[in-house]
Short mmCIF file of C-alpha atoms in Angstrom, two decimals:
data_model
loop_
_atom_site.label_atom_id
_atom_site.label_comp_id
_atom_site.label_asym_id
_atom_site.label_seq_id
_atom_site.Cartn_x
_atom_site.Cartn_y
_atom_site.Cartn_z
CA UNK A 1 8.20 -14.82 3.19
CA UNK A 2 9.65 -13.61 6.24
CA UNK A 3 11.06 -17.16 8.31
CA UNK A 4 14.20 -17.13 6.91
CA UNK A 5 16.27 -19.24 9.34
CA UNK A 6 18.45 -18.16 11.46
CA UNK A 7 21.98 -20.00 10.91
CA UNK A 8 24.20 -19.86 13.58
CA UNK A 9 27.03 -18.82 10.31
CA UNK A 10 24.73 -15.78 9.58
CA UNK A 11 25.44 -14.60 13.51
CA UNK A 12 27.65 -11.79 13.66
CA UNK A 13 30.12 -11.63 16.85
CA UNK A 14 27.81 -10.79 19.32
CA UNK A 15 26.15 -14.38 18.88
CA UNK A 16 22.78 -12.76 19.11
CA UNK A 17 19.93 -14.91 16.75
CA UNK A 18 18.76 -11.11 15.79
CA UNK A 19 22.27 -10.34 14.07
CA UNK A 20 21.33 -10.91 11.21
CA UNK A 21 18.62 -8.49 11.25
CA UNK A 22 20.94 -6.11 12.83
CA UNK A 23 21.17 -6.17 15.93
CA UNK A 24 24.38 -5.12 18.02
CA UNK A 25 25.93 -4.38 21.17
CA UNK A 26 24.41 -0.95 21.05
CA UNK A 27 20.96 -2.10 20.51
CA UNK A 28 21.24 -4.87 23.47
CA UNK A 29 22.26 -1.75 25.47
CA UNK A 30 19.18 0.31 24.74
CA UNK A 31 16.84 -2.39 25.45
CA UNK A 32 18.62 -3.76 28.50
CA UNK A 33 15.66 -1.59 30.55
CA UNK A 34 12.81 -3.23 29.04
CA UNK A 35 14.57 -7.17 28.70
CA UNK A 36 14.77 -6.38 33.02
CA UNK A 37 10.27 -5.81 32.36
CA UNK A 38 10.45 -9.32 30.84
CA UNK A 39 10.00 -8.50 27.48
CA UNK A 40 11.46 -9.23 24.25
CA UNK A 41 13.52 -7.51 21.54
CA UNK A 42 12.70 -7.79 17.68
CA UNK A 43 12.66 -6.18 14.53
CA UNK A 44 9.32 -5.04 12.40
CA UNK A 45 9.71 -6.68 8.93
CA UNK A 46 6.30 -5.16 8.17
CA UNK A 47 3.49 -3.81 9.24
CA UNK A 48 0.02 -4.28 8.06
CA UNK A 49 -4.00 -3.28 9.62
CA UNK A 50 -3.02 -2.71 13.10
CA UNK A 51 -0.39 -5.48 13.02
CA UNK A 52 3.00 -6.16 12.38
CA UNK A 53 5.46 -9.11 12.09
CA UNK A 54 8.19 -9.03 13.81
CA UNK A 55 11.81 -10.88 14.26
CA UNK A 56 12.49 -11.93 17.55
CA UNK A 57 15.07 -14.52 18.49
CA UNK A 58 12.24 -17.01 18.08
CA UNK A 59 11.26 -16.28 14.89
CA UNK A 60 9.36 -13.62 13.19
CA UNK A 61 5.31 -13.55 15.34
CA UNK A 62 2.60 -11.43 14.49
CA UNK A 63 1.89 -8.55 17.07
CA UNK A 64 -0.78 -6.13 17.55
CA UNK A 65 0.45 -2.13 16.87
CA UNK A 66 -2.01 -0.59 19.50
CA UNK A 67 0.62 0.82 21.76
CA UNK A 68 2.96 1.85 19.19
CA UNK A 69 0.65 3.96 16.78
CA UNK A 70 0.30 7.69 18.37
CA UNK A 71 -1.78 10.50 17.20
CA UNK A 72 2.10 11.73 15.79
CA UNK A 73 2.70 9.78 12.54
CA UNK A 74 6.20 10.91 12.61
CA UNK A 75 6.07 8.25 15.47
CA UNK A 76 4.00 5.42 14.08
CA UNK A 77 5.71 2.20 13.94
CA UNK A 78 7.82 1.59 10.71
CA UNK A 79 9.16 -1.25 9.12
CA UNK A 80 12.82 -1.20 10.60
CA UNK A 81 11.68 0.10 13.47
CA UNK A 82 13.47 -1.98 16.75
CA UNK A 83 10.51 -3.23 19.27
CA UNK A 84 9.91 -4.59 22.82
CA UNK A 85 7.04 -7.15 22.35
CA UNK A 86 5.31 -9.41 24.95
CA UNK A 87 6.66 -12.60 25.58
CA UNK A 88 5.59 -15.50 24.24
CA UNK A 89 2.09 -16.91 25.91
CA UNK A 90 0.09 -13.49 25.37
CA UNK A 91 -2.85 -13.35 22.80
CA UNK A 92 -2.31 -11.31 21.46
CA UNK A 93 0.80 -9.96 21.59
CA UNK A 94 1.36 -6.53 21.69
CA UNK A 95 4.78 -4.23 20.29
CA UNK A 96 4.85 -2.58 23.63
CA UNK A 97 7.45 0.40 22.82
CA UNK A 98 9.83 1.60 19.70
CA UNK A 99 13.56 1.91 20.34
CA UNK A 100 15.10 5.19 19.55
CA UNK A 101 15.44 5.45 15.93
CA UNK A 102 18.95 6.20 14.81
CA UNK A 103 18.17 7.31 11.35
CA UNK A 104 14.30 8.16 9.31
CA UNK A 105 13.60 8.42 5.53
CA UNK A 106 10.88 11.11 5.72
CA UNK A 107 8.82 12.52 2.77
CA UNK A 108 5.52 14.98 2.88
CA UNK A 109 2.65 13.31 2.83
CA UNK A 110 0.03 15.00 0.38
CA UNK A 111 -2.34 15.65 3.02
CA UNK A 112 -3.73 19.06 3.79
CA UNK A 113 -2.37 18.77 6.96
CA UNK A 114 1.28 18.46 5.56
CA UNK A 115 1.95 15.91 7.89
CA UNK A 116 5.02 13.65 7.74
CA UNK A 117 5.41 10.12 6.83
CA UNK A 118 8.11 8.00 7.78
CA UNK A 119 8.51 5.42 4.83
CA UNK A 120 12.10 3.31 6.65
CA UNK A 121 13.57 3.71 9.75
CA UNK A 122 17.48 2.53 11.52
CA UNK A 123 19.04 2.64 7.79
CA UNK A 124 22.70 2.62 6.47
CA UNK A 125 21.87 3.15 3.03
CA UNK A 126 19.42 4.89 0.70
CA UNK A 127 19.45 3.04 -2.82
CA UNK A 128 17.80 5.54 -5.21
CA UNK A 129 16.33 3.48 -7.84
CA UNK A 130 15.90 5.40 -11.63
CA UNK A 131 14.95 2.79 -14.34
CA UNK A 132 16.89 3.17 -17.76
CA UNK A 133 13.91 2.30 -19.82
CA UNK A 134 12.22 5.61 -19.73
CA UNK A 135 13.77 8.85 -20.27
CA UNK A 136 15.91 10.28 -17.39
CA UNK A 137 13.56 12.54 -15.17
CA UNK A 138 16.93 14.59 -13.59
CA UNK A 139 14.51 16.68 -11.54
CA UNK A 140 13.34 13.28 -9.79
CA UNK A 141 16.52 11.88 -8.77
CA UNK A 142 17.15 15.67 -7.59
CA UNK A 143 13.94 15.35 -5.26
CA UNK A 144 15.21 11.61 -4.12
CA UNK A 145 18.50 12.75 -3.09
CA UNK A 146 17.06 15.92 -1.27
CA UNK A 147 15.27 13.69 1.19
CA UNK A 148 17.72 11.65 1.47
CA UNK A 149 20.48 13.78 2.70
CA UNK A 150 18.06 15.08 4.99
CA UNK A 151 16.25 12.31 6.74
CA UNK A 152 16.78 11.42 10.28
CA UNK A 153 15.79 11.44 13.63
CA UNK A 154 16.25 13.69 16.91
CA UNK A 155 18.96 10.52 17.23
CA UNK A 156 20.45 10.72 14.09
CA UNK A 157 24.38 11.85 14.57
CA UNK A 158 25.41 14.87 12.60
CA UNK A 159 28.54 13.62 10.43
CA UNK A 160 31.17 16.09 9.12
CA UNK A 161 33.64 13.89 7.31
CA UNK A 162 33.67 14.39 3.40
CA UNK A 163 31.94 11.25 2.12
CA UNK A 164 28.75 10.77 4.93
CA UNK A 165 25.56 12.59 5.21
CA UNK A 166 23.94 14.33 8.18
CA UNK A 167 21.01 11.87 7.99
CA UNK A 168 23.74 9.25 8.85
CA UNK A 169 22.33 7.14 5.87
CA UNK A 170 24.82 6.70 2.59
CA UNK A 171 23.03 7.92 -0.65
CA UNK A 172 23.43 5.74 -4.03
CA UNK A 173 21.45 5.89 -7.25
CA UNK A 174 21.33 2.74 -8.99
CA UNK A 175 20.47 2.81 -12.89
CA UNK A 176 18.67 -0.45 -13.76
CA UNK A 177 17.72 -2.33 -16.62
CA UNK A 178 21.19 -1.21 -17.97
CA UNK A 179 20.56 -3.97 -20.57
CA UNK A 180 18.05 -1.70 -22.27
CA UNK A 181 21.38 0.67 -23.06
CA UNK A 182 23.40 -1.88 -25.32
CA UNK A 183 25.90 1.21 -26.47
CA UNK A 184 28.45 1.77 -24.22
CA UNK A 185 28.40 5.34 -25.00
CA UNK A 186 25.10 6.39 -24.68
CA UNK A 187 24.96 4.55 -21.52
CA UNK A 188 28.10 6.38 -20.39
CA UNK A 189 26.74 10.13 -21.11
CA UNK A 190 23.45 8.85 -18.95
CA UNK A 191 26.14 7.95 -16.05
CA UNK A 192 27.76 11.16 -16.22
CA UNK A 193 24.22 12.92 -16.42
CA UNK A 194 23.33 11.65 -13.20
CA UNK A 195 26.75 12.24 -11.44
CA UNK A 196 26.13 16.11 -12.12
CA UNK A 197 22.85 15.60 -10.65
CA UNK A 198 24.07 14.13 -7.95
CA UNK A 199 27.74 15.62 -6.88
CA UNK A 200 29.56 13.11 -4.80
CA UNK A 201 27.11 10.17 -4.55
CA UNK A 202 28.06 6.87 -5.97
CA UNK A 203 26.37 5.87 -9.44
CA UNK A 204 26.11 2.52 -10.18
CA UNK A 205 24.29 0.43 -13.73
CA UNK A 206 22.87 -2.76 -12.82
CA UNK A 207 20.74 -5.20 -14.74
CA UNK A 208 19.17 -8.07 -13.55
CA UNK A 209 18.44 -9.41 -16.58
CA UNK A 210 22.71 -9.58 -17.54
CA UNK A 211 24.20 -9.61 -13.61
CA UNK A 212 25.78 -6.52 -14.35
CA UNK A 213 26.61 -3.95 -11.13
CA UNK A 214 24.83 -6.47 -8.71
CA UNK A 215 27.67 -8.02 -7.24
CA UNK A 216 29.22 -4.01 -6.53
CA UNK A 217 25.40 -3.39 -5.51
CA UNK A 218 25.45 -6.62 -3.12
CA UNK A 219 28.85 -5.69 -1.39
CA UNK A 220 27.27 -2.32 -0.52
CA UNK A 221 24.19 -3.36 0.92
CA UNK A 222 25.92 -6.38 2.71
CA UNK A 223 26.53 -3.89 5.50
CA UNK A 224 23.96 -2.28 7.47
CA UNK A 225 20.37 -2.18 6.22
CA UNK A 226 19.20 -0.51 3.24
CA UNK A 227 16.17 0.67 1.49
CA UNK A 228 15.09 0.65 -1.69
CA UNK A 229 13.09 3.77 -2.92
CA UNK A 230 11.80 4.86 -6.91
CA UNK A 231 8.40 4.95 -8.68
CA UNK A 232 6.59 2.35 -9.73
CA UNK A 233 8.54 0.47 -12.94
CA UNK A 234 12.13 1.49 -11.55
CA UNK A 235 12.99 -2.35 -10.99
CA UNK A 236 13.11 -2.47 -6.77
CA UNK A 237 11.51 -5.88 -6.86
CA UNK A 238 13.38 -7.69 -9.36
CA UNK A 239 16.22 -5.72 -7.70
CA UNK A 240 15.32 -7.62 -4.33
CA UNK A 241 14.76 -10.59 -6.18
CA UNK A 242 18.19 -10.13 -7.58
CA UNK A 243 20.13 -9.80 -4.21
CA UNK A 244 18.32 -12.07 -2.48
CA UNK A 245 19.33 -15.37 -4.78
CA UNK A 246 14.92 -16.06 -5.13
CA UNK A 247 11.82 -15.02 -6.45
CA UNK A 248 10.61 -13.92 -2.94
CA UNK A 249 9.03 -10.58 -4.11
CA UNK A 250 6.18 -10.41 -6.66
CA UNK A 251 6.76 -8.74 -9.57
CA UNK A 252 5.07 -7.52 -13.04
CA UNK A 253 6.21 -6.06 -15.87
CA UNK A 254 5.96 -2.12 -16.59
CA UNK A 255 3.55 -0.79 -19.42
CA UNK A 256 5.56 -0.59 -22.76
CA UNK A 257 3.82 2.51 -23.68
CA UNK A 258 5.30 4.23 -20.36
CA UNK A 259 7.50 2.34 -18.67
CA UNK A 260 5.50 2.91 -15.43
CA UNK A 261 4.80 -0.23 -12.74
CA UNK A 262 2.06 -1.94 -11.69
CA UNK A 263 2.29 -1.11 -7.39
CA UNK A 264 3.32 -4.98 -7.33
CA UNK A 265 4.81 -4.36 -3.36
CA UNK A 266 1.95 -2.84 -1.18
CA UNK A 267 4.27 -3.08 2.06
CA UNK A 268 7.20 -2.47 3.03
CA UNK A 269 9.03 -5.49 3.40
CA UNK A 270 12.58 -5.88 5.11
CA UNK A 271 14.41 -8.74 4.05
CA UNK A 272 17.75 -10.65 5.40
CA UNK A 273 20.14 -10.27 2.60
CA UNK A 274 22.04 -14.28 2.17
CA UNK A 275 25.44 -12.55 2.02
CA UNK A 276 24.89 -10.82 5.00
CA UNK A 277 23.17 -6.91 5.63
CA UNK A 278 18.98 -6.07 5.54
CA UNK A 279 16.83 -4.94 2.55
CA UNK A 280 13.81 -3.27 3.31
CA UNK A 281 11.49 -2.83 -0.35
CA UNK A 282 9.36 -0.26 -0.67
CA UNK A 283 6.24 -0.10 -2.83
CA UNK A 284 6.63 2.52 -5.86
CA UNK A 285 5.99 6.51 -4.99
CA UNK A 286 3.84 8.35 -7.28
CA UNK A 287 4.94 11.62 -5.08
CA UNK A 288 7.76 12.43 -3.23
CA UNK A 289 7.19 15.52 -1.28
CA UNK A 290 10.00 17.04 0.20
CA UNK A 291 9.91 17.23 4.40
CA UNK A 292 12.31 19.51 6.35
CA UNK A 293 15.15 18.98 3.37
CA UNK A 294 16.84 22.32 3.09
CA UNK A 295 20.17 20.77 4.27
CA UNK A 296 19.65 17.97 1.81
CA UNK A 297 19.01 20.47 -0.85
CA UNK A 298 22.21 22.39 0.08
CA UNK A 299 23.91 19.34 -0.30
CA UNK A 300 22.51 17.88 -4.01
CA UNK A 301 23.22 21.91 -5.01
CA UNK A 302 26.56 21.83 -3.94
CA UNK A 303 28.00 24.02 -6.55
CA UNK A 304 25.16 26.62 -6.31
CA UNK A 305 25.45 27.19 -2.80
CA UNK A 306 29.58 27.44 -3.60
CA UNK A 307 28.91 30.03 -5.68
CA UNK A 308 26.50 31.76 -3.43
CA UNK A 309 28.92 32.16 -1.16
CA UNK A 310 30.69 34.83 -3.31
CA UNK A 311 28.10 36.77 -3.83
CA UNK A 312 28.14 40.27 -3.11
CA UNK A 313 25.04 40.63 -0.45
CA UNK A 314 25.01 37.72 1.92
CA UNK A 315 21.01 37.17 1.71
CA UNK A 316 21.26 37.49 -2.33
CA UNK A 317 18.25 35.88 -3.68
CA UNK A 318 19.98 34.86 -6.72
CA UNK A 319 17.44 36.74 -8.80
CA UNK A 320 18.45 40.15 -10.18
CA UNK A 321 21.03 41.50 -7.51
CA UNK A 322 24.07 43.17 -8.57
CA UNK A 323 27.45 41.07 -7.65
CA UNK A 324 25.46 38.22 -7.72
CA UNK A 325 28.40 35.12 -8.45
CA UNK A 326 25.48 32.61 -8.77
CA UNK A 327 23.89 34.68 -11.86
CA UNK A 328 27.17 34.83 -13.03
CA UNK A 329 28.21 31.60 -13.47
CA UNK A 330 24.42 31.03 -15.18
CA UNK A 331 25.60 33.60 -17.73
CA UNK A 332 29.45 32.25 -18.75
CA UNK A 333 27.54 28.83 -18.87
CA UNK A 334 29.32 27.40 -15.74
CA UNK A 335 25.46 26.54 -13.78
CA UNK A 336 22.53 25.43 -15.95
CA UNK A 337 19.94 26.80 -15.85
CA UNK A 338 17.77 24.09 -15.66
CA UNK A 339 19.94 23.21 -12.39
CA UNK A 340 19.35 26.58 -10.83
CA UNK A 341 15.61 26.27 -11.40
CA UNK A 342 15.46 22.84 -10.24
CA UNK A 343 17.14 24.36 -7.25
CA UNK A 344 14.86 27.08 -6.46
CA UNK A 345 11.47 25.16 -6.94
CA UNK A 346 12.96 22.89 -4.53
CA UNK A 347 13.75 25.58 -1.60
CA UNK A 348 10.38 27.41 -2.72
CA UNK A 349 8.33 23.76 -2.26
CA UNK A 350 10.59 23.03 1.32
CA UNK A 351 10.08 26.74 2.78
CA UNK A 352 5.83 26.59 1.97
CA UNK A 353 6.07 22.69 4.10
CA UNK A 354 8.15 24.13 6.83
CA UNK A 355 6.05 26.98 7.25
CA UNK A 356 2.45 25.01 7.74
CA UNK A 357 4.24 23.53 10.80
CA UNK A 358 6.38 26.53 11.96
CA UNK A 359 4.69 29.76 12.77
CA UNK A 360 7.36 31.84 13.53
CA UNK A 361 8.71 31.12 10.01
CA UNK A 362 5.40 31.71 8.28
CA UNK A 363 5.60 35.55 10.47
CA UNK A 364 8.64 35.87 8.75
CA UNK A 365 7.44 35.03 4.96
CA UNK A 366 4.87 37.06 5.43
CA UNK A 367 7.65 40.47 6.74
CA UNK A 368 9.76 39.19 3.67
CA UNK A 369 6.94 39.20 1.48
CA UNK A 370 5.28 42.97 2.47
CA UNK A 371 8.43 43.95 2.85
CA UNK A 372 9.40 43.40 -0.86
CA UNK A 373 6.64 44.28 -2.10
CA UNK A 374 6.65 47.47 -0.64
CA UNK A 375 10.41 47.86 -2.15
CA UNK A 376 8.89 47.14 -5.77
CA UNK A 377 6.04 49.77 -5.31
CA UNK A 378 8.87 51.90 -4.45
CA UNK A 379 10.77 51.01 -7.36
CA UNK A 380 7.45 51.25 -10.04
CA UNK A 381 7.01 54.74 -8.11
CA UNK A 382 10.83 55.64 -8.70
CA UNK A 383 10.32 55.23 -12.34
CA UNK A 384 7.19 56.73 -13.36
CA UNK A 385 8.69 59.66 -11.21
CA UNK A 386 11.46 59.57 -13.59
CA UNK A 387 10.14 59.11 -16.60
CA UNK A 388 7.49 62.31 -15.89
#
């Protein structure tokens, strides 16, 4: 699946056989230390029971993960991940060491623990996959996009410029099976749902089935690598399948009675693209917990934390305070509410995963919490007082 060749016209300008998968000048720089220890540079395509293949400028071998699975799983090896792996003539071959990881997509696992779980690593874009043959679930694509703006790394550059992301990744939500929306209008109102959803990331209808939106979809991911995320049933293999030109990944058809998928991809697989760029598939996720997100849920609330910004106490908790602009556009119909509660679950669910891992914040829930609770005995007090 993964031995594409390696055409000297897929080489970018470097003239490195890993191009393709990547690689660049910066790269060759970062593992100039360990090509002086003799060993050699590649790219995990995927990893599987203590293994993983991986791309080299041989071809893709099979190496053992031993050295390059911590106790940390924020650290495991990823598919994406950049490796230095024994030369050729070991058995086995081991993936001695990860590169420094520009960029992460990082969800929650749903461990007790609330560990973290790094699900693609070294990406350009995020392609948010939300199939048209169900009914829109707006919170979802909310919950996507949160992560999204927020994943990286401790490498990850912070970018200020209008249209990029701190995570240094490119959001998109992609609508499939657009063919299942024949009327141009309906399909149209579903567009412009989404784009409220999600203000100032690129929607785009495709349909595999038609050709519709993949060519716009394939210039995109043509640069950089991307990954696909959704649930099960959103369409990421036959996606895949789509950009790739073959029927490389597996796929099956959803459940008529819900739409939902089959978990067809078990791994996460990254692909060469034929036009140029890397796809990395992802197997369906029946949760998406968020993980360190607040900035990403600043960003997908956009307007709410505009509005916030006028209000009248600077820690307003948007609840019942006096001068309060968010309540205020809520009430002249500006916010929705459904928006602002979407909003506030989402903070609520980030602050409870932040605090299992940060103790200084959980001291301070627990202050915020006595102290307003001693503010509403004071209040109850106030007005029994009164009203004797």
């Amino acid at each position: 699946m993964f031995n594409a060749p390696l055409h000297p016209s897929s080489l970018s300008a470097v003239q490195h056989p890993l191009a393709v998968y990547g690689w660049d000048e910066a790269w060759e720089a970062e593992f100039a230390p360990y090509a002086a220890q003799g060993l050699v540079p590649g790219r995990v395509v995927r990893v599987d029971r203590g293994q993983c293949d991986v791309a080299t400028p041989d071809g893709v071998v099979r190496a053992d993960t031993e050295f390059v699975v911590p106790r940390d799983p924020m650290k495991v090896v990823c598919t994406g991940d950049w490796v230095a792996v024994d030369p050729e003539g070991g058995d086995p071959r081991y993936a001695r060491t990860i590169l420094p990881r520009r960029t992460a997509f990082v969800r929650s696992t749903s461990s007790k623990r609330s560990e973290g779980q790094v699900l693609a690593t070294n990406i350009d874009h995020i392609v948010i996959c939300v199939s048209l043959a169900v009914e829109l679930d707006l919170g979802r694509i909310e919950r996507f996009l949160a992560l999204a703006m927020s994943s990286s790394s401790g490498e990850a550059l912070l970018r200020t410029s209008a249209d990029s992301w701190e995570s240094g990744a490119q959001p998109l939500v992609v609508l499939t099976k657009a063919d299942l929306v024949p009327d141009p209008a309906t399909l149209g109102h579903l567009v412009q749902d989404v784009e409220a959803t999600a203000p100032g990331v690129q929607v785009l209808t495709v349909s595999s089935v038609t050709g519709e939106g993949t060519d716009v979809l394939a210039a995109i991911v043509g640069d950089g690598t991307s990954v696909l995320l959704g649930i099960s049933g959103a369409g990421k293999s036959t996606l895949a399948n789509a950009l790739l030109g073959a029927e490389v990944m597996e796929v099956q058809e959803a459940r008529e009675v819900d739409g939902k998928g089959r978990h067809t991809t078990t791994t996460r697989n990254l692909l060469a693209l034929p036009g140029g760029g890397v796809l990395i598939d992802t197997p369906g996720l029946r949760g998406v917990g968020l993980w360190d997100a607040e900035t990403g849920v600043g960003q997908v609330f956009s307007e709410i934390e505009e509005y916030a910004e006028r209000c009248r106490f600077h820690d307003c908790a948007h609840e019942a305070e006096p001068g309060c602009a968010v309540l205020a556009a809520l009430d002249s119909g500006e916010l929705a509410e459904r928006r602002l509660e979407s909003y506030r679950k989402l903070l609520r669910e980030n602050q409870r995963i932040v605090a299992k891992t940060d103790a200084r914040l959980r001291s301070e829930i627990r202050r915020d919490w006595r102290l307003k609770s001693a503010e509403g005995r004071a209040n109850y007090a106030a007005k029994r007082t009164g009203r004797a």
